[in-house]
XYZ file of C-alpha atoms in Angstrom:
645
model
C -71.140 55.307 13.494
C -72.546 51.777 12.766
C -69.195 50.656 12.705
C -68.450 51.847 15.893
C -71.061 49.040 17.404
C -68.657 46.325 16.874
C -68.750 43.761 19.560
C -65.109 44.026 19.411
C -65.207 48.145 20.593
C -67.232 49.407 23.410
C -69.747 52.273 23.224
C -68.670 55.330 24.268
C -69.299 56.642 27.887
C -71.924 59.339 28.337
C -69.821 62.246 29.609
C -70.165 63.726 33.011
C -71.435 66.673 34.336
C -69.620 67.284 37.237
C -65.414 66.744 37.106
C -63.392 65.035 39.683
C -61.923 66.523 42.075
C -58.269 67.202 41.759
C -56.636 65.570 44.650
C -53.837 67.433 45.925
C -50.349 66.507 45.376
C -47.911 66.303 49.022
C -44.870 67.025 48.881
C -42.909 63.932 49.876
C -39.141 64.614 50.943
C -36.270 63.659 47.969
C -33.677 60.868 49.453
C -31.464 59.225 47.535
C -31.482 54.887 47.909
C -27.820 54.693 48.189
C -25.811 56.524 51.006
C -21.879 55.963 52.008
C -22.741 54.695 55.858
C -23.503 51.114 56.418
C -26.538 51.682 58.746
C -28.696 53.651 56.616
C -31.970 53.897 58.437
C -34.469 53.371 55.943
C -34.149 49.692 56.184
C -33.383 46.941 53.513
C -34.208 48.792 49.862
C -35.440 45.833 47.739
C -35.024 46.256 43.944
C -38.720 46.682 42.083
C -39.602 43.816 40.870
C -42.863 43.211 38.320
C -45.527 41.186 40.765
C -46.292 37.717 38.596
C -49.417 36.835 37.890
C -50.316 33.679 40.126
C -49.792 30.336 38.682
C -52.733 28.468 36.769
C -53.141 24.841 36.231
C -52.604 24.194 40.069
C -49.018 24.598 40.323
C -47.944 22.442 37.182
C -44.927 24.952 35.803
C -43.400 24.616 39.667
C -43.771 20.702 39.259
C -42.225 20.160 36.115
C -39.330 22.558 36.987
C -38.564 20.715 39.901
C -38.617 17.796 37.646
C -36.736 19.016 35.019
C -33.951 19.757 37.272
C -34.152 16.413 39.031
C -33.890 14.615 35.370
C -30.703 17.315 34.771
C -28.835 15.960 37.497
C -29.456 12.050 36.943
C -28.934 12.817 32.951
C -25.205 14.685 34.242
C -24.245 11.436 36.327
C -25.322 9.468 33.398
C -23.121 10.774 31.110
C -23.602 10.834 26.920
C -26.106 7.977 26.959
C -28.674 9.365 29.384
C -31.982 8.816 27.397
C -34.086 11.739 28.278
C -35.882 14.450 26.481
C -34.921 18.219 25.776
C -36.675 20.291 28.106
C -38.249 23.309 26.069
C -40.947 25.897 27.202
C -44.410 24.591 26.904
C -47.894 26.032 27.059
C -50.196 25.364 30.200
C -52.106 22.674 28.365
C -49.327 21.117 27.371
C -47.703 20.796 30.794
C -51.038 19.270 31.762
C -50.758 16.874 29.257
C -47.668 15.850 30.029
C -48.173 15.638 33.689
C -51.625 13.336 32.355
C -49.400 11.414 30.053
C -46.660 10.495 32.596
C -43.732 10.273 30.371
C -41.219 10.465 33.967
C -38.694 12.351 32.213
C -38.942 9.454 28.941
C -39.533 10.228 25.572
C -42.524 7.917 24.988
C -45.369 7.664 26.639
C -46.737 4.914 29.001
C -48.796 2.998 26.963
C -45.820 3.191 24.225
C -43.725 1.816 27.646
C -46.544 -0.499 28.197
C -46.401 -2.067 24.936
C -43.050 -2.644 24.774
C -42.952 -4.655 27.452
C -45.593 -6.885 26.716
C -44.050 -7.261 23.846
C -40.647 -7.947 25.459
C -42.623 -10.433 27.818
C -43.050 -12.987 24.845
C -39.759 -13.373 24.561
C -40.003 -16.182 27.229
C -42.476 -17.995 25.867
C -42.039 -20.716 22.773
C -42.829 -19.869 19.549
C -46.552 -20.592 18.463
C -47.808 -20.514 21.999
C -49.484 -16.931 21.563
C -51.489 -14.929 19.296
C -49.975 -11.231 18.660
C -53.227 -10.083 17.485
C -54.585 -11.106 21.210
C -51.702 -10.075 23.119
C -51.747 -6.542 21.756
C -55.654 -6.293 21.479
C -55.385 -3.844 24.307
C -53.430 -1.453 22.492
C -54.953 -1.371 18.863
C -56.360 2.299 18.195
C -54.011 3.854 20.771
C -50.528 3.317 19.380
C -49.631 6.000 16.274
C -47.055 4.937 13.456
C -44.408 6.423 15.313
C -45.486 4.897 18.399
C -45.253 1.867 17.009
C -41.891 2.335 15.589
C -40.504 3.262 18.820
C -42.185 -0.340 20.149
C -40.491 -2.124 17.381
C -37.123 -0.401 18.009
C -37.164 -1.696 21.511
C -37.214 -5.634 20.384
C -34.028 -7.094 21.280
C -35.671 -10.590 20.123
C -36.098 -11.036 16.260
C -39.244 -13.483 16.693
C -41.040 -11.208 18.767
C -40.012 -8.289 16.142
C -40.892 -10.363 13.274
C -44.594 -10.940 15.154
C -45.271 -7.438 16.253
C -44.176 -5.885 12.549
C -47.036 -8.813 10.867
C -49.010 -7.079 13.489
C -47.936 -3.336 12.532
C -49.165 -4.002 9.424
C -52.595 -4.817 10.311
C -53.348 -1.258 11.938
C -55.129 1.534 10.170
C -52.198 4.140 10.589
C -49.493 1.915 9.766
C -47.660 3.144 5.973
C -45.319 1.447 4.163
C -41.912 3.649 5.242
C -38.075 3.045 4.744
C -37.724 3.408 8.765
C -39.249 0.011 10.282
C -38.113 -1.741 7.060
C -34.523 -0.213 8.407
C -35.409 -0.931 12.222
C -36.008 -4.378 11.022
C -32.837 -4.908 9.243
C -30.617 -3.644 12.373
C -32.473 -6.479 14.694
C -32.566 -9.025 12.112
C -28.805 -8.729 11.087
C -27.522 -8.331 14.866
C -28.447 -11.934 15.169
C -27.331 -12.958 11.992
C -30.316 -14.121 10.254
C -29.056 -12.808 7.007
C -31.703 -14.548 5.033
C -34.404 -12.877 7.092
C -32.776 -9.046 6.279
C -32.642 -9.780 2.305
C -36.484 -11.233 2.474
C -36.862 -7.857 4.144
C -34.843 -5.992 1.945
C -37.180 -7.454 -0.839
C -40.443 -6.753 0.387
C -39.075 -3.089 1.054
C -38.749 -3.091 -2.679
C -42.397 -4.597 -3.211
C -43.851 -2.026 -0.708
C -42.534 1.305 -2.782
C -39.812 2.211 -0.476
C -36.770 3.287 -1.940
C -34.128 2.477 0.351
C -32.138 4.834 1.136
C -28.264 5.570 2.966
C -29.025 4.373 6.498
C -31.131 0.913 4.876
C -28.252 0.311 2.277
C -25.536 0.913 5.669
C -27.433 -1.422 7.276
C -27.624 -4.432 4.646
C -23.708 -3.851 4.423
C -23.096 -3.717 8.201
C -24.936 -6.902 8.603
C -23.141 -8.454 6.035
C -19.901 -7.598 7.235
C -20.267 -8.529 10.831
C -21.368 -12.367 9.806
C -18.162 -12.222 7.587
C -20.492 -13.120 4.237
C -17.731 -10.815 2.618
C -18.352 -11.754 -1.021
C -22.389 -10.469 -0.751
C -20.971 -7.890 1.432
C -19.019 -6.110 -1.986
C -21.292 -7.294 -4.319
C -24.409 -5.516 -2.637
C -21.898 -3.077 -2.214
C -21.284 -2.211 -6.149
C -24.906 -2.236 -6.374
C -25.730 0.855 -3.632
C -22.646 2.572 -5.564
C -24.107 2.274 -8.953
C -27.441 3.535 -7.768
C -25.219 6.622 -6.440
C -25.997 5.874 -3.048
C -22.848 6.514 -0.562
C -22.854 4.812 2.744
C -21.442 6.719 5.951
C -17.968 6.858 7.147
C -18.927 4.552 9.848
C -20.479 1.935 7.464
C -17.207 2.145 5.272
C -15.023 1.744 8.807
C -17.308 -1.537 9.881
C -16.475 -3.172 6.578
C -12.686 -2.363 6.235
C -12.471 -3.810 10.031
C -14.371 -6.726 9.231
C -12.393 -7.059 5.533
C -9.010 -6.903 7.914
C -10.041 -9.043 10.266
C -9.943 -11.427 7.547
C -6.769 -10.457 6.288
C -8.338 -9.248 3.297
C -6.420 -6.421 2.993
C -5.756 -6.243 -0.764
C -10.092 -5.549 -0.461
C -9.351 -2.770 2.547
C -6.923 -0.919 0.519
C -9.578 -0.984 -2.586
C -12.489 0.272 -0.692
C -9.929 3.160 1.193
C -9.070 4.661 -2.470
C -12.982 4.728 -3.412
C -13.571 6.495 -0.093
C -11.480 8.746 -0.926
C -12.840 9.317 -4.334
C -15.818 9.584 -3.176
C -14.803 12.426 -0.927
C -15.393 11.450 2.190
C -13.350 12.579 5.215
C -11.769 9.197 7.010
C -11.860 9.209 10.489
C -9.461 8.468 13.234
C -10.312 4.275 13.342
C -9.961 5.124 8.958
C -6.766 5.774 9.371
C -5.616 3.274 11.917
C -7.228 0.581 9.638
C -5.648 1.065 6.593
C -2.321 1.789 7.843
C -2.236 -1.647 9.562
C -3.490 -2.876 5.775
C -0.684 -1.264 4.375
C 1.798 -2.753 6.737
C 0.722 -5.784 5.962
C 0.592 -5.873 2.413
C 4.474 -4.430 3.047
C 3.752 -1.015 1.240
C 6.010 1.208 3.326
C 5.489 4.062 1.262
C 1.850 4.346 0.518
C 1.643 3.313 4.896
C 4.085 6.674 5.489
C 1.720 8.778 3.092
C -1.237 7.763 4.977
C 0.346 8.016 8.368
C 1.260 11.876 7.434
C -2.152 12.673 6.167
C -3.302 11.247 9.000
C -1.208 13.803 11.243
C -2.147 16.718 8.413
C -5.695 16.093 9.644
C -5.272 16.335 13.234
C -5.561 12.958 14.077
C -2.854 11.609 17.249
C -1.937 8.015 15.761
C -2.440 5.219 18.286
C 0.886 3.121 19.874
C -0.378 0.549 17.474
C -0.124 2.821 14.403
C 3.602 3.676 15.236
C 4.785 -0.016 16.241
C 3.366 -1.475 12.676
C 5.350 1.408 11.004
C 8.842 0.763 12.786
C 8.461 -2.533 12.584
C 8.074 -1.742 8.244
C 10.541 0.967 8.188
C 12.732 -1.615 10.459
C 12.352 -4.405 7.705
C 12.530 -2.791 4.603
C 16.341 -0.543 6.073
C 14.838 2.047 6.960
C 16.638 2.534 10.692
C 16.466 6.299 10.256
C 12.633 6.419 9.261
C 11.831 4.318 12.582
C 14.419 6.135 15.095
C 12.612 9.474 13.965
C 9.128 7.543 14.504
C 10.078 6.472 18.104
C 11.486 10.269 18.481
C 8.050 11.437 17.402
C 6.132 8.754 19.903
C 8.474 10.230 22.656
C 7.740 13.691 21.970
C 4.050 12.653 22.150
C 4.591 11.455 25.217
C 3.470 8.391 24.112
C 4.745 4.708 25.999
C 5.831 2.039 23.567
C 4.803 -1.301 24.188
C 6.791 -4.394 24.241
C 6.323 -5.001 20.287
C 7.961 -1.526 19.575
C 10.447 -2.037 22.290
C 11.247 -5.143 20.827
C 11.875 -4.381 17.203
C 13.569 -1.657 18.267
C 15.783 -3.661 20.151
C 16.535 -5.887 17.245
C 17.414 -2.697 15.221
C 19.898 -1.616 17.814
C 21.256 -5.402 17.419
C 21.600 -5.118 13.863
C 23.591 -1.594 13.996
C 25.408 -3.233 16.849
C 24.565 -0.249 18.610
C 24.631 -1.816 22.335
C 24.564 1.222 23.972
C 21.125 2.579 22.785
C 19.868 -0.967 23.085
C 20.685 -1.126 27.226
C 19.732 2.314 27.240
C 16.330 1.697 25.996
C 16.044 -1.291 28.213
C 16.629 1.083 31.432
C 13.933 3.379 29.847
C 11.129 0.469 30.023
C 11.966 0.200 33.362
C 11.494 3.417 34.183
C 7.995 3.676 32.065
C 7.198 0.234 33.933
C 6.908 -1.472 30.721
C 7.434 -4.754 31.896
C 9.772 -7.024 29.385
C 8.156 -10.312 27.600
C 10.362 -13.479 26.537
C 11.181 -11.753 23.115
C 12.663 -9.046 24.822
C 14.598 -11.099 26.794
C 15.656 -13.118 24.247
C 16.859 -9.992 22.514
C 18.689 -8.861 25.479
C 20.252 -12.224 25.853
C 21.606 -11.978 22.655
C 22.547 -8.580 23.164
C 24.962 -9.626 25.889
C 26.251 -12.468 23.961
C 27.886 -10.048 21.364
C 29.090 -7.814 24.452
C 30.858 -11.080 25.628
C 29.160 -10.556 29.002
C 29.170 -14.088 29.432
C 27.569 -14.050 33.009
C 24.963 -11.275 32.369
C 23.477 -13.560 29.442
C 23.295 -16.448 32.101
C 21.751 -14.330 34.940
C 19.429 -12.972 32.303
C 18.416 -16.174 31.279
C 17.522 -17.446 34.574
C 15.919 -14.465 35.749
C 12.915 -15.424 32.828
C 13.225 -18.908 34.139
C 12.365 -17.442 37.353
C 9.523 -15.030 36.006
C 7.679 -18.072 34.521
C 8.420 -16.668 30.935
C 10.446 -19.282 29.543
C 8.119 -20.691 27.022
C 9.489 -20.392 23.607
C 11.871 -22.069 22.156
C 13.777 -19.510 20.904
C 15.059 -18.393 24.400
C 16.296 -21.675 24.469
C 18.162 -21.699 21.218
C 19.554 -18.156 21.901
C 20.880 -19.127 25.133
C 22.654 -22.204 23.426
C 23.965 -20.593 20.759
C 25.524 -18.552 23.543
C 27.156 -21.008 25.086
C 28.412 -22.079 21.508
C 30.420 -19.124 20.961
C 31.723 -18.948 24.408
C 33.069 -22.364 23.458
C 31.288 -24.378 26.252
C 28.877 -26.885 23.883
C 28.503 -29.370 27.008
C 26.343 -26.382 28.441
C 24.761 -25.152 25.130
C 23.603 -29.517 25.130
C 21.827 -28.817 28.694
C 19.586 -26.119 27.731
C 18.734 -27.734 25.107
C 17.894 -30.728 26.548
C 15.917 -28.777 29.159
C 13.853 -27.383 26.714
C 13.298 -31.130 25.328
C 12.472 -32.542 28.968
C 9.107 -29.487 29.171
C 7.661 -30.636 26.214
C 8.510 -27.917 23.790
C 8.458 -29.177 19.876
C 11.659 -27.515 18.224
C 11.969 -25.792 15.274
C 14.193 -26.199 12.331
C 15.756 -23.312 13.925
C 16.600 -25.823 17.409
C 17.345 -28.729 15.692
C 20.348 -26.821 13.544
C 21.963 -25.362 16.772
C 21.492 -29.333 18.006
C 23.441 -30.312 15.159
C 26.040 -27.542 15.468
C 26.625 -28.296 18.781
C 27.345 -32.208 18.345
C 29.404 -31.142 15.044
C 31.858 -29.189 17.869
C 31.787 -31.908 19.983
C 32.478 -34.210 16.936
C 29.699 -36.545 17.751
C 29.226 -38.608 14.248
C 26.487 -40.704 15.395
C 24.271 -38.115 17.280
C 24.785 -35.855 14.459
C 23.791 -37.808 11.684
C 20.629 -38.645 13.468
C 19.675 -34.642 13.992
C 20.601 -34.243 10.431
C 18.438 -37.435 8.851
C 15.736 -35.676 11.899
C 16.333 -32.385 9.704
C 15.891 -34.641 6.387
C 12.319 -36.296 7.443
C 10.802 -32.831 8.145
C 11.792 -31.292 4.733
C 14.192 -28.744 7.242
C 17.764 -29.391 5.133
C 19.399 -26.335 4.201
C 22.640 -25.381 3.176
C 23.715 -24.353 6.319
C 23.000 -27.504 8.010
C 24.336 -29.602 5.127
C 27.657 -27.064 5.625
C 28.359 -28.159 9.482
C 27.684 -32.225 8.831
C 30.513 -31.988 5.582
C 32.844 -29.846 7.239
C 32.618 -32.732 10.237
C 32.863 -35.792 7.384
C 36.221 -33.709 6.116
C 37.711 -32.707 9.722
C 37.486 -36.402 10.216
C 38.752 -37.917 7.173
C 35.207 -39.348 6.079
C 35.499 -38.877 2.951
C 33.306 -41.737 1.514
C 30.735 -39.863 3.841
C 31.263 -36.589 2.774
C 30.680 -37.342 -1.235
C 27.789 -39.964 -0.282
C 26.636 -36.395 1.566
C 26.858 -34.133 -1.649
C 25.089 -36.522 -3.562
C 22.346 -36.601 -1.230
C 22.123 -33.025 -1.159
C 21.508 -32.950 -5.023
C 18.706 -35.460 -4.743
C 17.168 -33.298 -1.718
C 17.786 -30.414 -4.452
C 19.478 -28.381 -1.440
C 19.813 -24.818 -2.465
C 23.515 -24.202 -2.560
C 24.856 -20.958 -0.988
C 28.557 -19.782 -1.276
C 29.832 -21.370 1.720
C 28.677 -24.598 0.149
C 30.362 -24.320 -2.787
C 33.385 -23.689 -1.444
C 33.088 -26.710 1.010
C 32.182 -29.175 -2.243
C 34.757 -27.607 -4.269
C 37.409 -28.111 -1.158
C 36.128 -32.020 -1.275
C 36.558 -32.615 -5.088
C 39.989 -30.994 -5.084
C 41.192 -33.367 -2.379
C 39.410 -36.321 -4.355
C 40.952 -35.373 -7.688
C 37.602 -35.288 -9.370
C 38.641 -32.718 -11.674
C 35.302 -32.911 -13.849
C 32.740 -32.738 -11.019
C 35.153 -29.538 -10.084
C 34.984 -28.095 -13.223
C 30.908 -28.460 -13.238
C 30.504 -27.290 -10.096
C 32.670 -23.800 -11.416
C 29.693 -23.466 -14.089
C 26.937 -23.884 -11.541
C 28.546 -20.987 -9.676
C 28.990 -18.755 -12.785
C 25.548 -19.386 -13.833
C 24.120 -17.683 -10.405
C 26.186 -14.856 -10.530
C 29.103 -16.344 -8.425
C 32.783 -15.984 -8.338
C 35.465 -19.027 -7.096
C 37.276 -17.803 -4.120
C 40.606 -17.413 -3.720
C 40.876 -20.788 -1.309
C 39.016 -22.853 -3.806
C 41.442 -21.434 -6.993
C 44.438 -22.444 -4.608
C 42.433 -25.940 -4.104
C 41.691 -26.471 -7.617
C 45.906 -25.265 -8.546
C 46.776 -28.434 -6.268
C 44.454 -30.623 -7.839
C 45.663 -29.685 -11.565
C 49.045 -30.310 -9.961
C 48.284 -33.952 -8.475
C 46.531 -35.177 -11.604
C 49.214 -33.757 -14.569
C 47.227 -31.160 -16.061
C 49.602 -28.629 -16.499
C 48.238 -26.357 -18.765
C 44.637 -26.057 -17.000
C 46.716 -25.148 -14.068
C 48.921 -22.342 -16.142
C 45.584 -20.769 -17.690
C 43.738 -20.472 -14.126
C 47.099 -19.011 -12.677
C 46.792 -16.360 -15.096
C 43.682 -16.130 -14.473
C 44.567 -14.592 -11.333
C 45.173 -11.133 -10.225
C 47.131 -11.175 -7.304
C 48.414 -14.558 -6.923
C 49.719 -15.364 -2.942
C 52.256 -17.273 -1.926
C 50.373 -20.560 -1.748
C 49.280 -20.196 -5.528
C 52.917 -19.225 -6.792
C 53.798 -22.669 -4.357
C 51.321 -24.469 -5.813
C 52.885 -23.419 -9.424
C 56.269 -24.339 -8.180
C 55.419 -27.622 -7.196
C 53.621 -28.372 -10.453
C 56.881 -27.139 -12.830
C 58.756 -29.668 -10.600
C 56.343 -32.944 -11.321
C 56.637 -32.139 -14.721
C 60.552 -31.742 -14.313
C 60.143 -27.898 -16.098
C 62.875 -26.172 -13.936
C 63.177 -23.480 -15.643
C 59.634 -22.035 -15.077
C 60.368 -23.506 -11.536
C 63.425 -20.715 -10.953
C 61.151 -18.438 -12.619
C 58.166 -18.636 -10.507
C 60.765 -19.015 -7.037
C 61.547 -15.530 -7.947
C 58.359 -14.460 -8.275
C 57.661 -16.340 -4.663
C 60.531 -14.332 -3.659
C 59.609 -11.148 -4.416
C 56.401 -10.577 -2.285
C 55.123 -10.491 1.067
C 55.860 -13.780 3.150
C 57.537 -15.439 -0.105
C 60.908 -16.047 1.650
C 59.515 -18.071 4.195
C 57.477 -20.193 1.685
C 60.412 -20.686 -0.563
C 62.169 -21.811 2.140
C 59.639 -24.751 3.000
C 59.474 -25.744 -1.058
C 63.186 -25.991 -0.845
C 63.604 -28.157 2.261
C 60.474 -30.106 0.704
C 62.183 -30.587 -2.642
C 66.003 -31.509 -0.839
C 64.016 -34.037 0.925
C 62.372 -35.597 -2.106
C 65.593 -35.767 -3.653
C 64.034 -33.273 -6.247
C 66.964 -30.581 -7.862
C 65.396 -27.081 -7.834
C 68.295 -24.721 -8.281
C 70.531 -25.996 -11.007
């Protein structure tokens, strides 16, 4: 029974003597709460509810509901950013608290918000004109270590963070952590004072702190935004050997700022240890590395990473598709980028005037017209609005078409626009009017691109000289081609209009003064060339620069042409040498009428009639032989020569 006295029990209650009345029970009548009619006379039947217990703490749960739902709305207008706590159930003491502390919806409290901005405040004042211990004597003993991380996080000025940490470390709570040496870093290196992060980095070191994924992130995000590249990889190797991986995002911030560089050798390097590492690449990844790809002109390893990208889930950008038709466009791949622009279309995606563009020179190349105009009316229709490239393609397009007065209306219509800035419009529109046969016009636009100040290209200056070489203008044309000379511009298709002008003309002395110039300018000969110098030494007789120049062709993997064998026959024939002459001419496969007369001729200067007869029947006996034995005959009655004996 001793037990029993607890002062947590009660004692028991003496019992009574005399029992309580037993009240009777009425009878009270049995209705049900629901009935079918709509007026049911016992009035409005309220659901039980519990009674609550009346509010303590003089209203404060009604307060900071009201509150809470006011913060709600502004954080829902505010979007992903709003910076506002997580409302959670709280005891009575602590909603008095909070109401006392008078966060207004913010995580901090007011004398955190109080101390950051008097510490903002000294960002307007000159450097050594205050004391931090003074300025923040108010607040010493109040602030906590997280408190005055928060403080420190809300610097946007590195002097007044670099005062306020000194002062951090004076304060009996502050500890040496890895989080205000990181807050630190992040202010320090979005100014750039990279020498100020590695001092930090440093005394991080000397304080204990082993840094850890978000400090190393930070060192190598700083690094990479100031472009200090070189420290950027080489602090990089160090986090990796100390088995510390950075974030996806850290790895995206340095292959952007790598690229931006055009360091993409370095982009594609880091993307395969990303991978190794076995990390997931994001979206941005992706986009990067492609465009790295691109430009390092590996088509195949860009497709692979273009379809893992799509394995993933990822929707490529307009970008990412342009760079890879532009690839597939340039490496012959016309049925790789037709089924990428299918694929953008699908996707519902618009291509912009670089797609449109190289797709329009692919349609070019095909000569596929139709598809070209075609995709032309679809811009229209997606109000993609053409550029001068475009233009220039379209120009070009209706050159080929031979519609003559669409190119002209097209051109103007830029003219009109305000788009006619590049020279290239100019040259396309010229060259134009160069196959349409009308130079005097091709001249004007190119003088009218001379009178707005616009420098030309080697690519202007060539369509200047072909356009004087039609007109047969010796003097202008030898001063675009010496114009071509100065500016280290000469090639051999250049060199190939001025000597077929020297030989149209009879300017000989010009045209082997021109050849020898070429060799000093060491012109790279192509096979038009050739034939155009081997045409001029046949004609001179110079049988042993001929010969030569037959050896530089063989060398490079080139064959003599049928016109230079027939030019080289001749030349054997003018200067005696009959049996060079005999051993090319059997040389020959199908010899044509001009060879066999070449042949014929030959026999006769060296008075051999025999193999004359025998080679007039072999003129005879193919197609369009008669009518060329019938000129050598006439020719050799009116020498006085004897060919049928």
């Amino acid at each position: 029974m001793e037990s029993l006295k607890s002062p947590f029990l009660s004692p028991f209650p003496s019992p009574s003597h005399k029992p309580k009345p037993i009240k009777p029970i009425k009878p009270s009548p049995i209705r049900s709460q629901f009935t079918l009619s709509d007026g049911n006379n016992g009035g409005d039947r309220r659901p039980l509810r519990k009674k609550k217990k009346p509010l303590s703490d003089d209203d404060a749960r009604r307060v900071i509901a009201t509150r809470a739902g006011y913060l709600s709305r502004l954080r829902r207008n505010q979007g992903c950013t709003a910076d506002a706590p997580r409302w959670i159930r709280r005891t009575p003491e602590q909603m008095v608290r909070y109401l006392q502390d008078d966060r207004e919806g913010h995580i901090s409290g007011r004398h955190v918000s109080a101390a950051c901005r008097t510490v903002r405040g000294l960002a307007g004042r000159p450097e050594g004109s205050y004391e931090m211990r003074e300025v923040m004597g108010s607040f010493v003993g109040k602030l906590s270590f997280r408190d005055m991380c928060v403080v420190l996080r809300e610097q946007r000025g590195w002097r007044q963070a670099r005062d306020f940490f000194q002062w951090m470390k004076l304060q009996l709570c502050y500890r040496p952590s890895v989080i205000v040496y990181t807050i630190l870093l992040r202010i320090y290196g979005q100014v750039g004072k990279l020498k100020l992060v590695e001092q930090v980095f440093l005394e991080m070191f000397e304080a204990g702190c082993e840094p850890d994924e978000v400090a190393c992130g930070t060192m190598l995000c700083a690094y990479a935004k100031w472009g200090r590249h070189k420290d950027m990889m080489l602090f990089y190797s160090a986090v990796r050997r100390r088995e510390i991986l950075p974030s996806v995002a850290v790895y995206n911030f340095m292959i952007s700022s790598l690229q931006k560089k055009h360091l993409h050798g370095k982009v594609i390097n880091l993307w395969k240890q990303m991978l190794e590492a076995g990390l997931k690449p994001e979206r941005f990844t992706f986009t990067v590395v492609i465009g790295s790809f691109v430009k390092n002109d590996l088509m195949e390893d860009a497709l692979d990473a273009f379809a893992n990208m799509k394995k993933v889930g990822f929707v490529p950008e307009e970008a990412t598709y342009s760079l890879l038709i532009t690839l597939t466009v340039k490496h012959g791949r016309e049925d790789k980028a037709l089924g990428l622009y299918e694929e953008m279309r699908a996707q519902d995606i618009i291509p912009s005037n670089y797609t449109c563009a190289s797709l329009l020179s692919l349609y070019y190349k095909n000569a596929d017209y139709s598809k070209a105009l075609s995709l032309f009316s679809e811009m229209e229709r997606n109000k993609v609005f053409p550029d001068e490239v475009i233009y220039g393609i379209l120009i070009r397009i209706y050159g080929k078409l031979g519609l003559y007065e669409d190119a002209i209306k097209t051109f103007m219509e830029v003219e009109k626009l305000g788009l006619l800035t590049d020279e290239k419009t100019y040259v396309t529109m010229a060259q134009v009017h160069l196959n349409a046969g009308n130079h005097e016009k091709a001249l004007d636009v190119l003088q009218l691109m001379r009178s707005r100040n616009i420098d030309p290209s080697k690519y202007a200056y060539t369509t200047l000289l072909q356009c004087y070489v039609y007109k047969e203008d010796v003097g202008s044309a030898e001063v675009t081609f010496h114009t071509l000379s100065r500016r280290s511009a000469l090639d051999a298709i250049c060199c190939s209009y001025l000597l077929n002008l020297y030989i149209k003309l009879g300017l000989l002395e010009k045209a082997k003064a021109l050849v020898s110039q070429i060799r000093t300018d060491q012109v790279h000969f192509d096979e038009n060339l050739f034939r155009i110098v081997m045409d001029l030494y046949c004609r001179e007789g110079m049988a042993a620069d001929a010969e030569k120049l037959i050896g530089e062709m063989e060398s490079i993997g080139l064959s003599v042409g049928k016109t230079s064998k027939t030019s080289l026959l001749a030349m054997y024939g003018k200067s005696g040498e009959l049996q060079k002459a005999e051993d090319l001419f059997q040389a020959l496969e199908n010899p044509d009428a001009a060879e066999i007369g070449n042949m014929v001729c030959l026999y006769l200067e060296n008075r051999d009639i025999y193999k004359s007869k025998e080679m007039l029947k072999s003129l005879l006996g193919i197609a369009g032989g008669l009518s060329a034995a019938s000129q050598l005959i006439i020719k050799s009655v009116r020498e006085g020569k004897q060919l049928l004996m």
